[in-house]
Amino acid sequence: MGSEPQGGGPAVVLLPGTNMNAALCLAVAEGLAREHRVVLLDLPGQPGLSSGRRPRAGRTAWYGRWLSEVLALVLREPAVVVGHSLGGAVALACDSPLIAGRVLLSSAGVTRLRVPVPLLAATVPWLLRPSVPRAEELLRLMSAPGHVVPGHLSAWMRLVARHCRTSLAPPPLPSSLLEQRRTVRTLVVAGRFDPFLPPRTLGPAAWRRLGSDFRGIEGAGHLLLDEAPVEVSAVVEEFCAGMGG
């Protein structure tokens, strides 16, 4: 989406999270495309238009190699990679020289995810007997209090549970790998009400393990691309501007 970057501004590559895909990230992509060329990539092994193949062993290294190969095909110059949840872990797994910066949204791979009991209790019926109300309840628990889950997202998650085999979030990435990623500027972002990666946990871990700054977004939970597309776009824009582009 969008035109070629003007005035040296970087392109943006957007990686969705677990069970999501590019078609569900259009609100953020359209906002960023006003100033940047935006490339949206469906992750292999996740429901979308990419390959159905899911790596069974060495997943981190496999995804890192995949992203390096794809970036070499779609980019002409270094870009900012924005990864949500699983997409953030994939961004960290990749050592491509075409990555000029990373914005990690509620990112896996930095620290271990929490799974509160109510979320676990909502996940089991969603998987065993998928329905729109069960998917809506699960998404509500992932979101900030009072957030209205959009109907298309609940319908999508019913389809995921019915037709796909969901994957678990990756464990924290090795400290040796994260140490190597310190050479590229990184910003870690989380919603104030993220149940999996609350700011009080993710923020210190981002600084300790990545040397990264942290930004919290008020009024949002784990589903940042859906709950706060305007705020996420603004954070990415500010990050890109700070790179001198």
PDB file of C-alpha atoms in Angstrom:
ATOM      1  CA  MET A   1       0.000   0.000   0.000  1.00  0.00           C
ATOM      2  CA  GLY A   2       1.047   3.592  -0.443  1.00  0.00           C
ATOM      3  CA  SER A   3       3.629   5.162  -2.688  1.00  0.00           C
ATOM      4  CA  GLU A   4       7.395   5.087  -2.614  1.00  0.00           C
ATOM      5  CA  PRO A   5       8.816   6.924   0.431  1.00  0.00           C
ATOM      6  CA  GLN A   6       9.361  10.631  -0.114  1.00  0.00           C
ATOM      7  CA  GLY A   7      12.295  12.585   1.263  1.00  0.00           C
ATOM      8  CA  GLY A   8      14.157   9.534   2.485  1.00  0.00           C
ATOM      9  CA  GLY A   9      11.398   8.229   4.761  1.00  0.00           C
ATOM     10  CA  PRO A  10      11.584   4.476   5.346  1.00  0.00           C
ATOM     11  CA  ALA A  11       9.105   1.906   4.097  1.00  0.00           C
ATOM     12  CA  VAL A  12       7.161  -0.032   6.730  1.00  0.00           C
ATOM     13  CA  VAL A  13       6.745  -3.814   6.810  1.00  0.00           C
ATOM     14  CA  LEU A  14       3.836  -5.018   8.954  1.00  0.00           C
ATOM     15  CA  LEU A  15       3.757  -8.544  10.448  1.00  0.00           C
ATOM     16  CA  PRO A  16       0.441  -9.674  12.029  1.00  0.00           C
ATOM     17  CA  GLY A  17       0.187 -11.859  15.112  1.00  0.00           C
ATOM     18  CA  THR A  18      -1.142 -15.313  15.899  1.00  0.00           C
ATOM     19  CA  ASN A  19      -4.390 -16.204  14.071  1.00  0.00           C
ATOM     20  CA  MET A  20      -4.378 -12.840  12.278  1.00  0.00           C
ATOM     21  CA  ASN A  21      -3.408 -11.706   8.791  1.00  0.00           C
ATOM     22  CA  ALA A  22      -2.923  -8.668   6.589  1.00  0.00           C
ATOM     23  CA  ALA A  23      -6.636  -8.319   5.814  1.00  0.00           C
ATOM     24  CA  LEU A  24      -7.299  -7.671   9.516  1.00  0.00           C
ATOM     25  CA  CYS A  25      -4.618  -4.940   9.768  1.00  0.00           C
ATOM     26  CA  LEU A  26      -5.916  -2.548   7.113  1.00  0.00           C
ATOM     27  CA  ALA A  27      -6.843   0.286   9.483  1.00  0.00           C
ATOM     28  CA  VAL A  28      -3.229   0.695  10.641  1.00  0.00           C
ATOM     29  CA  ALA A  29      -1.820   0.044   7.177  1.00  0.00           C
ATOM     30  CA  GLU A  30      -4.032   2.667   5.545  1.00  0.00           C
ATOM     31  CA  GLY A  31      -2.987   5.235   8.145  1.00  0.00           C
ATOM     32  CA  LEU A  32       0.708   4.559   7.592  1.00  0.00           C
ATOM     33  CA  ALA A  33       0.325   4.430   3.799  1.00  0.00           C
ATOM     34  CA  ARG A  34      -0.393   8.168   3.718  1.00  0.00           C
ATOM     35  CA  GLU A  35       3.316   8.798   4.311  1.00  0.00           C
ATOM     36  CA  HIS A  36       5.031   5.458   3.659  1.00  0.00           C
ATOM     37  CA  ARG A  37       5.086   2.504   1.364  1.00  0.00           C
ATOM     38  CA  VAL A  38       3.587  -0.280   3.495  1.00  0.00           C
ATOM     39  CA  VAL A  39       4.124  -3.983   2.900  1.00  0.00           C
ATOM     40  CA  LEU A  40       1.842  -6.407   4.770  1.00  0.00           C
ATOM     41  CA  LEU A  41       2.997 -10.011   5.075  1.00  0.00           C
ATOM     42  CA  ASP A  42       0.893 -12.996   6.071  1.00  0.00           C
ATOM     43  CA  LEU A  43       2.970 -15.335   8.230  1.00  0.00           C
ATOM     44  CA  PRO A  44       3.408 -18.928   7.029  1.00  0.00           C
ATOM     45  CA  GLY A  45       1.470 -21.367   9.187  1.00  0.00           C
ATOM     46  CA  GLN A  46      -1.097 -18.732  10.189  1.00  0.00           C
ATOM     47  CA  PRO A  47      -4.546 -18.426   8.564  1.00  0.00           C
ATOM     48  CA  GLY A  48      -4.239 -16.163   5.555  1.00  0.00           C
ATOM     49  CA  LEU A  49      -2.801 -16.067   2.052  1.00  0.00           C
ATOM     50  CA  SER A  50       0.664 -17.365   2.921  1.00  0.00           C
ATOM     51  CA  SER A  51       1.840 -20.961   2.976  1.00  0.00           C
ATOM     52  CA  GLY A  52      -0.012 -23.402   5.207  1.00  0.00           C
ATOM     53  CA  ARG A  53       3.304 -24.890   6.261  1.00  0.00           C
ATOM     54  CA  ARG A  54       4.162 -24.384   9.925  1.00  0.00           C
ATOM     55  CA  PRO A  55       7.688 -25.177  11.143  1.00  0.00           C
ATOM     56  CA  ARG A  56       7.693 -27.953  13.743  1.00  0.00           C
ATOM     57  CA  ALA A  57      11.275 -27.522  14.978  1.00  0.00           C
ATOM     58  CA  GLY A  58      13.623 -24.556  15.086  1.00  0.00           C
ATOM     59  CA  ARG A  59      10.678 -22.223  14.573  1.00  0.00           C
ATOM     60  CA  THR A  60      12.559 -19.057  15.497  1.00  0.00           C
ATOM     61  CA  ALA A  61      15.397 -19.637  13.043  1.00  0.00           C
ATOM     62  CA  TRP A  62      12.984 -20.801  10.339  1.00  0.00           C
ATOM     63  CA  TYR A  63      10.876 -17.649  10.571  1.00  0.00           C
ATOM     64  CA  GLY A  64      13.994 -15.489  10.652  1.00  0.00           C
ATOM     65  CA  ARG A  65      15.252 -17.011   7.400  1.00  0.00           C
ATOM     66  CA  TRP A  66      11.827 -16.685   5.809  1.00  0.00           C
ATOM     67  CA  LEU A  67      11.590 -12.985   6.632  1.00  0.00           C
ATOM     68  CA  SER A  68      15.114 -12.334   5.344  1.00  0.00           C
ATOM     69  CA  GLU A  69      14.217 -13.943   2.023  1.00  0.00           C
ATOM     70  CA  VAL A  70      10.964 -12.000   1.699  1.00  0.00           C
ATOM     71  CA  LEU A  71      12.506  -8.636   2.603  1.00  0.00           C
ATOM     72  CA  ALA A  72      15.123  -9.137  -0.104  1.00  0.00           C
ATOM     73  CA  LEU A  73      12.282  -9.570  -2.603  1.00  0.00           C
ATOM     74  CA  VAL A  74       9.996  -6.688  -1.577  1.00  0.00           C
ATOM     75  CA  LEU A  75      12.382  -3.935  -0.438  1.00  0.00           C
ATOM     76  CA  ARG A  76      14.780  -1.676  -2.298  1.00  0.00           C
ATOM     77  CA  GLU A  77      16.255  -0.108   0.829  1.00  0.00           C
ATOM     78  CA  PRO A  78      16.145  -0.642   4.623  1.00  0.00           C
ATOM     79  CA  ALA A  79      12.723  -0.386   6.271  1.00  0.00           C
ATOM     80  CA  VAL A  80      11.065  -0.321   9.682  1.00  0.00           C
ATOM     81  CA  VAL A  81       9.511  -3.667  10.596  1.00  0.00           C
ATOM     82  CA  VAL A  82       6.390  -3.477  12.768  1.00  0.00           C
ATOM     83  CA  GLY A  83       5.430  -6.793  14.369  1.00  0.00           C
ATOM     84  CA  HIS A  84       2.408  -7.582  16.529  1.00  0.00           C
ATOM     85  CA  SER A  85       2.500 -10.487  18.998  1.00  0.00           C
ATOM     86  CA  LEU A  86       3.971 -13.467  17.059  1.00  0.00           C
ATOM     87  CA  GLY A  87       4.948 -10.999  14.322  1.00  0.00           C
ATOM     88  CA  GLY A  88       7.161  -9.204  16.825  1.00  0.00           C
ATOM     89  CA  ALA A  89       9.014 -12.414  17.650  1.00  0.00           C
ATOM     90  CA  VAL A  90       9.504 -13.043  13.918  1.00  0.00           C
ATOM     91  CA  ALA A  91      10.893  -9.518  13.505  1.00  0.00           C
ATOM     92  CA  LEU A  92      13.378 -10.194  16.317  1.00  0.00           C
ATOM     93  CA  ALA A  93      14.370 -13.558  14.843  1.00  0.00           C
ATOM     94  CA  CYS A  94      15.469 -11.919  11.592  1.00  0.00           C
ATOM     95  CA  ASP A  95      18.945 -10.407  11.205  1.00  0.00           C
ATOM     96  CA  SER A  96      18.443  -8.996   7.702  1.00  0.00           C
ATOM     97  CA  PRO A  97      20.493  -5.836   7.008  1.00  0.00           C
ATOM     98  CA  LEU A  98      17.322  -4.424   5.420  1.00  0.00           C
ATOM     99  CA  ILE A  99      15.813  -3.927   8.894  1.00  0.00           C
ATOM    100  CA  ALA A 100      16.574  -0.336   9.893  1.00  0.00           C
ATOM    101  CA  GLY A 101      14.369  -0.391  12.982  1.00  0.00           C
ATOM    102  CA  ARG A 102      11.746  -2.446  14.799  1.00  0.00           C
ATOM    103  CA  VAL A 103       8.482  -1.461  16.481  1.00  0.00           C
ATOM    104  CA  LEU A 104       7.250  -4.418  18.532  1.00  0.00           C
ATOM    105  CA  LEU A 105       3.575  -4.329  19.494  1.00  0.00           C
ATOM    106  CA  SER A 106       2.641  -6.564  22.443  1.00  0.00           C
ATOM    107  CA  SER A 107       5.483  -8.687  21.218  1.00  0.00           C
ATOM    108  CA  ALA A 108       6.167 -12.306  21.952  1.00  0.00           C
ATOM    109  CA  GLY A 109       9.788 -13.355  22.321  1.00  0.00           C
ATOM    110  CA  VAL A 110      10.830 -10.713  24.858  1.00  0.00           C
ATOM    111  CA  THR A 111       9.445 -12.309  28.019  1.00  0.00           C
ATOM    112  CA  ARG A 112       7.094 -15.132  28.945  1.00  0.00           C
ATOM    113  CA  LEU A 113       3.407 -14.489  28.370  1.00  0.00           C
ATOM    114  CA  ARG A 114       0.921 -14.620  31.235  1.00  0.00           C
ATOM    115  CA  VAL A 115      -2.298 -16.579  30.688  1.00  0.00           C
ATOM    116  CA  PRO A 116      -4.895 -15.444  33.248  1.00  0.00           C
ATOM    117  CA  VAL A 117      -7.413 -18.065  34.354  1.00  0.00           C
ATOM    118  CA  PRO A 118     -10.450 -16.296  32.812  1.00  0.00           C
ATOM    119  CA  LEU A 119      -8.706 -16.223  29.431  1.00  0.00           C
ATOM    120  CA  LEU A 120      -7.831 -19.893  29.648  1.00  0.00           C
ATOM    121  CA  ALA A 121     -11.411 -20.685  30.655  1.00  0.00           C
ATOM    122  CA  ALA A 122     -12.720 -18.817  27.588  1.00  0.00           C
ATOM    123  CA  THR A 123     -10.205 -20.418  25.224  1.00  0.00           C
ATOM    124  CA  VAL A 124     -11.284 -24.035  25.829  1.00  0.00           C
ATOM    125  CA  PRO A 125     -14.949 -23.666  24.772  1.00  0.00           C
ATOM    126  CA  TRP A 126     -13.904 -21.475  21.826  1.00  0.00           C
ATOM    127  CA  LEU A 127     -11.686 -24.291  20.556  1.00  0.00           C
ATOM    128  CA  LEU A 128     -14.057 -27.187  21.344  1.00  0.00           C
ATOM    129  CA  ARG A 129     -17.348 -25.665  20.153  1.00  0.00           C
ATOM    130  CA  PRO A 130     -16.566 -22.592  18.048  1.00  0.00           C
ATOM    131  CA  SER A 131     -19.221 -19.921  17.820  1.00  0.00           C
ATOM    132  CA  VAL A 132     -19.336 -16.172  17.358  1.00  0.00           C
ATOM    133  CA  PRO A 133     -20.374 -15.508  21.000  1.00  0.00           C
ATOM    134  CA  ARG A 134     -17.518 -17.680  22.324  1.00  0.00           C
ATOM    135  CA  ALA A 135     -15.033 -15.932  20.041  1.00  0.00           C
ATOM    136  CA  GLU A 136     -16.381 -12.552  21.127  1.00  0.00           C
ATOM    137  CA  GLU A 137     -15.955 -13.447  24.797  1.00  0.00           C
ATOM    138  CA  LEU A 138     -12.357 -14.525  24.200  1.00  0.00           C
ATOM    139  CA  LEU A 139     -11.551 -11.327  22.314  1.00  0.00           C
ATOM    140  CA  ARG A 140     -13.272  -9.218  24.979  1.00  0.00           C
ATOM    141  CA  LEU A 141     -10.929 -10.641  27.604  1.00  0.00           C
ATOM    142  CA  MET A 142      -7.937  -9.774  25.409  1.00  0.00           C
ATOM    143  CA  SER A 143      -9.129  -6.176  25.077  1.00  0.00           C
ATOM    144  CA  ALA A 144      -9.300  -3.173  27.356  1.00  0.00           C
ATOM    145  CA  PRO A 145     -12.358  -2.882  29.637  1.00  0.00           C
ATOM    146  CA  GLY A 146     -15.305  -1.440  27.751  1.00  0.00           C
ATOM    147  CA  HIS A 147     -13.879  -2.094  24.289  1.00  0.00           C
ATOM    148  CA  VAL A 148     -16.558  -3.285  21.857  1.00  0.00           C
ATOM    149  CA  VAL A 149     -15.301  -6.247  19.845  1.00  0.00           C
ATOM    150  CA  PRO A 150     -16.106  -5.691  16.149  1.00  0.00           C
ATOM    151  CA  GLY A 151     -18.368  -8.290  14.606  1.00  0.00           C
ATOM    152  CA  HIS A 152     -16.017  -9.137  11.754  1.00  0.00           C
ATOM    153  CA  LEU A 153     -13.262 -10.058  14.219  1.00  0.00           C
ATOM    154  CA  SER A 154     -15.531 -12.395  16.210  1.00  0.00           C
ATOM    155  CA  ALA A 155     -16.707 -14.032  12.978  1.00  0.00           C
ATOM    156  CA  TRP A 156     -13.099 -14.474  11.886  1.00  0.00           C
ATOM    157  CA  MET A 157     -12.037 -16.112  15.132  1.00  0.00           C
ATOM    158  CA  ARG A 158     -14.948 -18.556  14.886  1.00  0.00           C
ATOM    159  CA  LEU A 159     -13.630 -19.579  11.461  1.00  0.00           C
ATOM    160  CA  VAL A 160     -10.122 -19.948  12.856  1.00  0.00           C
ATOM    161  CA  ALA A 161     -11.246 -22.295  15.635  1.00  0.00           C
ATOM    162  CA  ARG A 162     -13.425 -24.295  13.258  1.00  0.00           C
ATOM    163  CA  HIS A 163     -11.040 -24.714  10.345  1.00  0.00           C
ATOM    164  CA  CYS A 164      -7.490 -24.150  11.628  1.00  0.00           C
ATOM    165  CA  ARG A 165      -5.173 -25.476  14.284  1.00  0.00           C
ATOM    166  CA  THR A 166      -4.157 -22.537  16.399  1.00  0.00           C
ATOM    167  CA  SER A 167      -0.522 -22.155  17.454  1.00  0.00           C
ATOM    168  CA  LEU A 168       0.961 -21.182  20.779  1.00  0.00           C
ATOM    169  CA  ALA A 169       3.055 -18.092  21.306  1.00  0.00           C
ATOM    170  CA  PRO A 170       6.803 -18.726  21.145  1.00  0.00           C
ATOM    171  CA  PRO A 171       8.793 -18.764  24.374  1.00  0.00           C
ATOM    172  CA  PRO A 172      11.212 -15.916  25.147  1.00  0.00           C
ATOM    173  CA  LEU A 173      14.009 -15.733  22.605  1.00  0.00           C
ATOM    174  CA  PRO A 174      17.563 -16.586  23.741  1.00  0.00           C
ATOM    175  CA  SER A 175      19.430 -13.773  25.464  1.00  0.00           C
ATOM    176  CA  SER A 176      22.330 -14.206  23.033  1.00  0.00           C
ATOM    177  CA  LEU A 177      20.023 -13.508  20.086  1.00  0.00           C
ATOM    178  CA  LEU A 178      18.411 -10.470  21.709  1.00  0.00           C
ATOM    179  CA  GLU A 179      21.839  -9.115  22.564  1.00  0.00           C
ATOM    180  CA  GLN A 180      22.677  -9.121  18.849  1.00  0.00           C
ATOM    181  CA  ARG A 181      19.485  -7.170  18.061  1.00  0.00           C
ATOM    182  CA  ARG A 182      20.640  -4.206  20.158  1.00  0.00           C
ATOM    183  CA  THR A 183      22.520  -2.856  17.131  1.00  0.00           C
ATOM    184  CA  VAL A 184      19.195  -1.834  15.515  1.00  0.00           C
ATOM    185  CA  ARG A 185      16.930   0.754  17.129  1.00  0.00           C
ATOM    186  CA  THR A 186      13.854  -0.868  18.673  1.00  0.00           C
ATOM    187  CA  LEU A 187      10.704   0.383  20.386  1.00  0.00           C
ATOM    188  CA  VAL A 188       8.465  -1.957  22.396  1.00  0.00           C
ATOM    189  CA  VAL A 189       4.795  -1.005  22.772  1.00  0.00           C
ATOM    190  CA  ALA A 190       1.950  -2.510  24.815  1.00  0.00           C
ATOM    191  CA  GLY A 191      -1.601  -1.617  25.749  1.00  0.00           C
ATOM    192  CA  ARG A 192      -2.155  -0.627  29.357  1.00  0.00           C
ATOM    193  CA  PHE A 193      -4.614  -3.516  29.823  1.00  0.00           C
ATOM    194  CA  ASP A 194      -2.739  -6.225  27.926  1.00  0.00           C
ATOM    195  CA  PRO A 195      -3.513  -9.433  29.871  1.00  0.00           C
ATOM    196  CA  PHE A 196      -0.659 -11.430  28.347  1.00  0.00           C
ATOM    197  CA  LEU A 197       2.093  -8.820  28.458  1.00  0.00           C
ATOM    198  CA  PRO A 198       1.202  -6.086  30.960  1.00  0.00           C
ATOM    199  CA  PRO A 199       3.401  -2.993  30.777  1.00  0.00           C
ATOM    200  CA  ARG A 200       4.732  -3.568  34.296  1.00  0.00           C
ATOM    201  CA  THR A 201       6.239  -6.822  32.998  1.00  0.00           C
ATOM    202  CA  LEU A 202       7.039  -6.093  29.354  1.00  0.00           C
ATOM    203  CA  GLY A 203       8.558  -2.644  29.881  1.00  0.00           C
ATOM    204  CA  PRO A 204      11.360  -3.706  32.263  1.00  0.00           C
ATOM    205  CA  ALA A 205      11.987  -6.863  30.211  1.00  0.00           C
ATOM    206  CA  ALA A 206      12.345  -4.796  27.026  1.00  0.00           C
ATOM    207  CA  TRP A 207      14.958  -2.576  28.660  1.00  0.00           C
ATOM    208  CA  ARG A 208      16.798  -5.424  30.358  1.00  0.00           C
ATOM    209  CA  ARG A 209      16.909  -7.840  27.422  1.00  0.00           C
ATOM    210  CA  LEU A 210      16.904  -5.488  24.407  1.00  0.00           C
ATOM    211  CA  GLY A 211      18.016  -2.115  25.717  1.00  0.00           C
ATOM    212  CA  SER A 212      14.779  -0.867  24.164  1.00  0.00           C
ATOM    213  CA  ASP A 213      12.562   2.066  25.028  1.00  0.00           C
ATOM    214  CA  PHE A 214       8.971   1.254  25.957  1.00  0.00           C
ATOM    215  CA  ARG A 215       5.698   2.983  25.188  1.00  0.00           C
ATOM    216  CA  GLY A 216       2.313   2.226  26.754  1.00  0.00           C
ATOM    217  CA  ILE A 217      -0.976   2.947  25.010  1.00  0.00           C
ATOM    218  CA  GLU A 218      -3.910   3.944  27.194  1.00  0.00           C
ATOM    219  CA  GLY A 219      -7.305   2.387  26.618  1.00  0.00           C
ATOM    220  CA  ALA A 220      -5.970  -0.700  24.837  1.00  0.00           C
ATOM    221  CA  GLY A 221      -5.303  -4.341  25.632  1.00  0.00           C
ATOM    222  CA  HIS A 222      -3.513  -6.979  23.578  1.00  0.00           C
ATOM    223  CA  LEU A 223      -5.291  -6.332  20.262  1.00  0.00           C
ATOM    224  CA  LEU A 224      -3.487  -3.069  19.534  1.00  0.00           C
ATOM    225  CA  LEU A 225      -3.999  -3.118  15.757  1.00  0.00           C
ATOM    226  CA  ASP A 226      -7.756  -3.309  16.271  1.00  0.00           C
ATOM    227  CA  GLU A 227      -8.212  -1.347  19.498  1.00  0.00           C
ATOM    228  CA  ALA A 228      -5.879   1.560  18.813  1.00  0.00           C
ATOM    229  CA  PRO A 229      -5.021   1.867  15.093  1.00  0.00           C
ATOM    230  CA  VAL A 230      -4.693   5.660  15.236  1.00  0.00           C
ATOM    231  CA  GLU A 231      -2.396   5.553  18.266  1.00  0.00           C
ATOM    232  CA  VAL A 232      -0.285   2.757  16.781  1.00  0.00           C
ATOM    233  CA  SER A 233       0.093   4.655  13.511  1.00  0.00           C
ATOM    234  CA  ALA A 234       1.188   7.748  15.425  1.00  0.00           C
ATOM    235  CA  VAL A 235       3.778   5.782  17.412  1.00  0.00           C
ATOM    236  CA  VAL A 236       5.223   4.258  14.234  1.00  0.00           C
ATOM    237  CA  GLU A 237       5.266   7.651  12.508  1.00  0.00           C
ATOM    238  CA  GLU A 238       7.133   9.187  15.441  1.00  0.00           C
ATOM    239  CA  PHE A 239       9.608   6.298  15.409  1.00  0.00           C
ATOM    240  CA  CYS A 240      10.245   6.705  11.672  1.00  0.00           C
ATOM    241  CA  ALA A 241      10.675  10.456  12.025  1.00  0.00           C
ATOM    242  CA  GLY A 242      13.206   9.906  14.792  1.00  0.00           C
ATOM    243  CA  MET A 243      15.321   7.888  12.369  1.00  0.00           C
ATOM    244  CA  GLY A 244      15.875  11.008  10.315  1.00  0.00           C
ATOM    245  CA  GLY A 245      13.545   9.959   7.493  1.00  0.00           C
TER     246      GLY A 245
END
